[in-house]
Amino acid sequence: MKTPSTLSVAFGLLLLPLQALAIGQYQCVYFSNSSDSLFPLVSGGQAAPIITSDDEWPGVLRVANDFRNDICNVTFVMPETMTVSASSISGIPTTAILVGTLGHSALIDAMVNYTGMDVSSLQGQWEAYSAHMMMNPLPGVDMAYVIMGSDKRGTIYGMYELSEQMGVSPWYYWADVPIKTNSEVYAATCEHGSPSVKYRAIFFNDEQPALESWAQYTFTNGTGPPFNHYFYSHVFELLLRLKANSLLPAMWTGMFGVDDPMNQPLADYYGIVMTSSHEEPLMRSTPNEWNAFYPGQAWDFSSNAANLTAYWTAGAERAKPYEGVYTVGMRGAGDLPMGPSTNIALLESVIADQRQILASVFEESDVSNIPQAWWLCKPIFQPVKCNILISLKTRNFGNIRRLPYGNETARSGGWGVYFHIDYVGSPRDFKWITSSQMSKTYEQMHLAYTRGADRLWIINVGDLKPYEMNTEYFLNYGYDVTRWNQTNLDEFSSLWAEREFAMPEHTDHIVSIINNVTMYNSRRKPELVNATTYTSINYGEADNILAAYAAMNETSTMIYNSVPQNMQAAYFQLVHHPLLASYTMQKMYIFAGMNNLYAGQARYMTNYLADQVAALFEADYDLEYEYNHLLDGKWMHMMDQTVHVYWQQTMQNVMPAVNRVPTRKVSIAGAMRVMIEGSMGAWPGDDMYDCAQGYSCPTAYMMALDPYGPASRWADVGAGGPIPFSWTATSNVSWLTISPSSGYIDPSNPSTTEQRVYMSVNWADANIPDGGQGFALINFNSTSTSSYLQREALSTQVVPFVFVANMTGAPANFSGFVEGDGSVTMEAEHATRNTTVDGTTWTIIPNYGRTLSGVTPFPPNGGNYTPGTGPSLCVLLRSEYDVYIFNTMEGNVTVNTYVSPSLNNNPTRPLGYAVQWDDSAPVPIYFIPYAPASTMPAGWDTPDGFAANAIVSTATNFTTAPGAHTLKVWQIEPAVILQRIVINTGNVRPSYLGPPESIQL
């Protein structure tokens, strides 16, 4: 790959005041004249004219007009344009912008001949460009800014790069980002070599109910195929502004070559390379075209080869005049396998037939000169024909199933990757809202590029919205993989936020919101979240999630209310709506889970939560309605997607089930209910979570507290019916603080129906010896003056609990993580030290996974190691090292490692790592079960598998004693991403995310 000229860019940056860089490229546009090396595109109310020649590519001439309009929209000055005759290059103003393609523009060729300039860095290159100021480039021209491409897309990218840096977002239409204005615009040297990845494409997929309905509403007045040339003109422009060059069109309800006869020539006119999806050979839409032209015919090459050959031949002939990559191979009808078992011989016959068709249609003796791609789908993993590009796929949650290994990278046809940020299939579609982390995209695509999959990158964008930033990052990274790495991912988000909203005071907030929303949604796709996903009784998990969302919502609402009115629609689409929609959905399910729990605890609050779930369910539609009616309905139907409850989309959203309790009846156990942290029970009572022995149940124990765990424990005092009551909580020791220690419960108001009570220990006054325990008796007392029942009026409830304080203490000179609340929990990035072996080391990928980050061997093609000899991520569990423990489980501890659910992309070696406790033998962990190429690993679609976005692997029964110890994690294979480590010393409780991180001294 040719990269930007380091010398010219560096020299320019030394001379010029540095402003915010454009996304992915070095800055070459400025808004004040601070150097003689700047060319005035617009200055003093005058715009330099734009000059092209009449033999230029039509697509370049079209973009030259876009460039002219962009300058006008930024500066309110419209440049003059001039197209000179190829036979007579004359009459050009003394100062001008010269635009053209090397070898395809008489204007540019004349300038090269006149100046004798060296253009060897552009000649023969793919999509490269150079834009710079030249003195005396042609007779009579004193000064020019020359935008010159190696081919038509190179020239186009050069103009659009300047437009973006001037203030025109690529999303000005698709996300209504306002164009930023400046009265003066100057240009410095701006250049880029051939992109890292040759073909960079998006794929519209499963475009109902949103994209198709929107296109129908917007471009057809309700009649005719929705995906017509009006629709695609906006798509093609966006792709080019994003430095993409290829498209896989809408397939399930569209027929690109049939719906509108202008579609194919329009793509070529714009400069877009068309291709087709894995089940659409030779540019024909399947199943729609097949069913339309061959109704009732079997999609079966073994029995219907003649009709299929004719069908494919027509597709090749129709696409022949235009630039394209032809999909070969065959899938079964409906994107299913070709049969019960894959017939490789039959598939090879299919491909041979298709290649013969191409050779005949193109009159080409060497069919390898015609770009072809074969998609390795679910049932087949045996490459054929070295000169066919093989496109590899991710499965379900963005994990690449297979990558080249060994000498496979030498294939002349090369390799590509088809990446999902929108997916249809088992175990559940995810199409509703953004749920893919940019860091995951980087990690998987960097791995692909490192392993040689660099010819074709395709991203499945579903309906395109609301995946704007994810889409742009994928394409931007494919354009220049040297620009982004694991250390600067937030820089991309920051530059993106600055470009779109131009509010530097809010940039950090916007980046934080975007990162957290995608992290929270990637923990478990919204379509897979239910009322039991997050626990309401352990670790404050559900409460913490809602608190984080509430804080983000407050910040985002503040920003939304402060942005200029013309920017609110863009901010709503790109930031605010994804947050609000995600928050509403998560809150609805968490409240539904609490409702179900509270009903079993006989809590009057059950009914309020049921009402809240119903209100949130309606609020979800309010957000959908608001989005669809933005800007007088510009995006009508774009948010129509339902949130699924089984693998495929449902025809209507379904509210989670809720329960209700009587509004006029008191719990048979009394008016007061007391619930304690860590238990599903409620007291008094004899349900399955208490003691199930009648009213003679023994006094319950609250969870113990220690100095290194949470600061307090909690209990909820709530109503068991409509009767109000007063309550107090007292203890028999002075070292226990209860806050509040009294209150009044009034069930007529949700805000006073319950009260949370916190118990904390004053450790300095507890007078508990090290390693000892302190006990307190807590009595919750209620008194009611209600005359609802004589029993209630005359009796006082007393509910006792035993509170336990465990005094633990690490040595004064210890530095590291300390056990608290029954575990030692560490984020993987917080290792004390890393080692490096053969240039490979554990490296942090920020904002990756479910809680903080991922840690992975880098570079990802590092060598394979025997456990205990590779790069070690050392978490030292000895006094001078990292972790101190006080308890064991009968002399043992269990180490749980949370790793990302990557797939065994090298079929010869499974992903693996090893954990080592002290000096014991390392324990290898191969966390992805072996599976044949045609199947997925066992359990991949279970709640604890890929759907959870982390696989928890357990190494059990490490024999140990209290004190300091050492844990090491060893690399065996590359591409393992470690997220967290949880050492269970006896009290790890059920939760989705695991315990919070332990205290680090």
Coordinates of N, CA, C and O in Angstrom, one line a residue, residues 421-469:
I421 N -22.6 -6.0 11.5 CA -23.1 -5.2 12.6 C -24.6 -5.2 12.7 O -25.2 -4.6 13.5
D422 N -25.2 -6.0 11.8 CA -26.6 -6.2 11.7 C -26.7 -7.7 11.3 O -25.9 -8.1 10.4
Y423 N -27.6 -8.5 11.9 CA -27.6 -9.9 11.6 C -29.0 -10.5 11.6 O -29.8 -10.1 12.5
V424 N -29.2 -11.4 10.7 CA -30.5 -12.2 10.7 C -30.1 -13.7 10.8 O -29.4 -14.2 9.9
G425 N -30.6 -14.3 11.9 CA -30.3 -15.7 12.0 C -30.3 -16.1 13.5 O -30.5 -15.3 14.4
S426 N -30.1 -17.4 13.7 CA -30.0 -18.0 15.0 C -28.8 -17.5 15.8 O -27.8 -17.3 15.2
P427 N -28.9 -17.3 17.1 CA -30.0 -17.5 17.9 C -31.1 -16.4 17.9 O -32.2 -16.6 18.4
R428 N -30.7 -15.2 17.4 CA -31.6 -14.1 17.4 C -31.1 -13.1 16.5 O -30.0 -12.7 16.4
D429 N -32.0 -12.5 15.6 CA -31.7 -11.4 14.8 C -31.3 -10.2 15.7 O -31.8 -10.1 16.8
F430 N -30.3 -9.4 15.2 CA -30.2 -8.1 15.9 C -30.1 -7.0 14.8 O -29.2 -6.9 14.0
K431 N -31.2 -6.2 14.8 CA -31.4 -5.3 13.7 C -31.9 -3.9 14.2 O -32.2 -3.0 13.4
W432 N -32.2 -3.8 15.5 CA -33.0 -2.7 16.0 C -32.1 -1.5 16.3 O -32.5 -0.4 15.9
I433 N -31.0 -1.6 17.0 CA -30.3 -0.5 17.5 C -28.8 -0.8 17.5 O -28.4 -2.0 17.4
T434 N -28.0 0.2 17.5 CA -26.5 -0.1 17.5 C -26.1 -0.9 18.7 O -26.4 -0.6 19.8
S435 N -25.4 -2.0 18.4 CA -25.0 -2.9 19.5 C -23.6 -3.5 19.2 O -23.2 -4.5 19.8
S436 N -22.8 -2.9 18.3 CA -21.5 -3.5 18.0 C -20.4 -2.4 18.4 O -20.5 -1.3 18.0
Q437 N -19.5 -2.9 19.1 CA -18.4 -2.0 19.6 C -17.4 -1.8 18.5 O -16.9 -2.7 17.8
M438 N -17.0 -0.5 18.3 CA -16.0 -0.2 17.3 C -14.7 -0.9 17.6 O -14.0 -1.3 16.7
S439 N -14.4 -1.1 18.9 CA -13.2 -1.8 19.3 C -13.2 -3.2 18.8 O -12.2 -3.8 18.4
K440 N -14.4 -3.9 18.8 CA -14.5 -5.2 18.3 C -14.3 -5.2 16.8 O -13.6 -6.1 16.3
T441 N -14.8 -4.2 16.1 CA -14.6 -4.1 14.6 C -13.1 -4.0 14.4 O -12.5 -4.7 13.5
Y442 N -12.4 -3.1 15.1 CA -11.0 -3.0 14.9 C -10.3 -4.3 15.2 O -9.4 -4.7 14.3
E443 N -10.6 -5.0 16.3 CA -9.8 -6.2 16.6 C -10.0 -7.3 15.6 O -9.0 -7.9 15.2
Q444 N -11.2 -7.5 15.2 CA -11.4 -8.6 14.2 C -10.9 -8.2 12.8 O -10.3 -9.1 12.1
M445 N -11.0 -7.0 12.4 CA -10.6 -6.6 11.0 C -9.0 -6.4 11.0 O -8.4 -6.7 10.0
H446 N -8.5 -6.0 12.1 CA -7.0 -6.0 12.2 C -6.4 -7.4 12.1 O -5.4 -7.6 11.4
L447 N -7.1 -8.3 12.8 CA -6.7 -9.7 12.7 C -6.8 -10.2 11.3 O -5.9 -10.9 10.8
A448 N -7.9 -9.9 10.6 CA -8.1 -10.3 9.2 C -7.0 -9.7 8.3 O -6.4 -10.5 7.5
Y449 N -6.7 -8.4 8.5 CA -5.7 -7.8 7.6 C -4.3 -8.4 7.9 O -3.6 -8.7 6.9
T450 N -4.0 -8.6 9.1 CA -2.7 -9.2 9.5 C -2.6 -10.6 8.9 O -1.5 -11.0 8.5
R451 N -3.7 -11.3 8.8 CA -3.6 -12.7 8.3 C -3.8 -12.7 6.8 O -4.0 -13.8 6.2
G452 N -3.9 -11.6 6.1 CA -3.9 -11.6 4.6 C -5.2 -11.5 4.0 O -5.3 -11.6 2.8
A453 N -6.3 -11.2 4.8 CA -7.6 -11.0 4.2 C -7.8 -9.5 3.9 O -8.4 -8.8 4.7
D454 N -7.3 -9.1 2.7 CA -7.2 -7.6 2.5 C -7.7 -7.2 1.1 O -7.5 -6.1 0.6
R455 N -8.4 -8.1 0.4 CA -8.9 -7.8 -1.0 C -10.3 -7.2 -1.0 O -10.5 -6.4 -1.8
L456 N -11.1 -7.7 -0.2 CA -12.6 -7.3 -0.2 C -13.1 -7.3 1.3 O -13.1 -8.3 1.9
W457 N -13.5 -6.1 1.7 CA -14.1 -6.0 3.0 C -15.6 -5.5 2.8 O -15.8 -4.5 2.2
I458 N -16.5 -6.3 3.4 CA -17.9 -5.9 3.3 C -18.5 -5.8 4.7 O -18.3 -6.7 5.5
I459 N -19.3 -4.8 4.9 CA -20.0 -4.7 6.2 C -21.5 -4.7 6.0 O -22.0 -4.0 5.2
N460 N -22.1 -5.6 6.7 CA -23.6 -5.8 6.6 C -24.2 -4.7 7.5 O -24.1 -4.7 8.8
V461 N -24.8 -3.7 6.9 CA -25.3 -2.5 7.6 C -26.8 -2.6 7.8 O -27.4 -1.6 8.3
G462 N -27.4 -3.7 7.4 CA -28.9 -3.8 7.6 C -29.6 -2.7 6.8 O -29.6 -2.6 5.6
D463 N -30.2 -1.8 7.6 CA -30.9 -0.6 7.0 C -30.0 0.6 6.9 O -30.5 1.7 6.6
L464 N -28.8 0.5 7.3 CA -27.8 1.6 7.3 C -27.9 2.4 8.6 O -27.0 2.7 9.3
K465 N -29.1 2.9 8.9 CA -29.4 3.6 10.1 C -29.9 2.6 11.1 O -30.7 1.8 10.8
P466 N -29.5 2.7 12.4 CA -28.7 3.7 13.0 C -27.2 3.3 13.2 O -26.7 3.4 14.3
Y467 N -26.6 2.8 12.2 CA -25.2 2.3 12.3 C -24.2 3.3 11.6 O -23.2 2.8 11.1
E468 N -24.5 4.6 11.6 CA -23.7 5.5 10.9 C -22.2 5.5 11.2 O -21.4 5.3 10.4
M469 N -21.9 5.7 12.5 CA -20.5 5.7 12.9 C -19.8 4.4 12.8 O -18.7 4.3 12.3

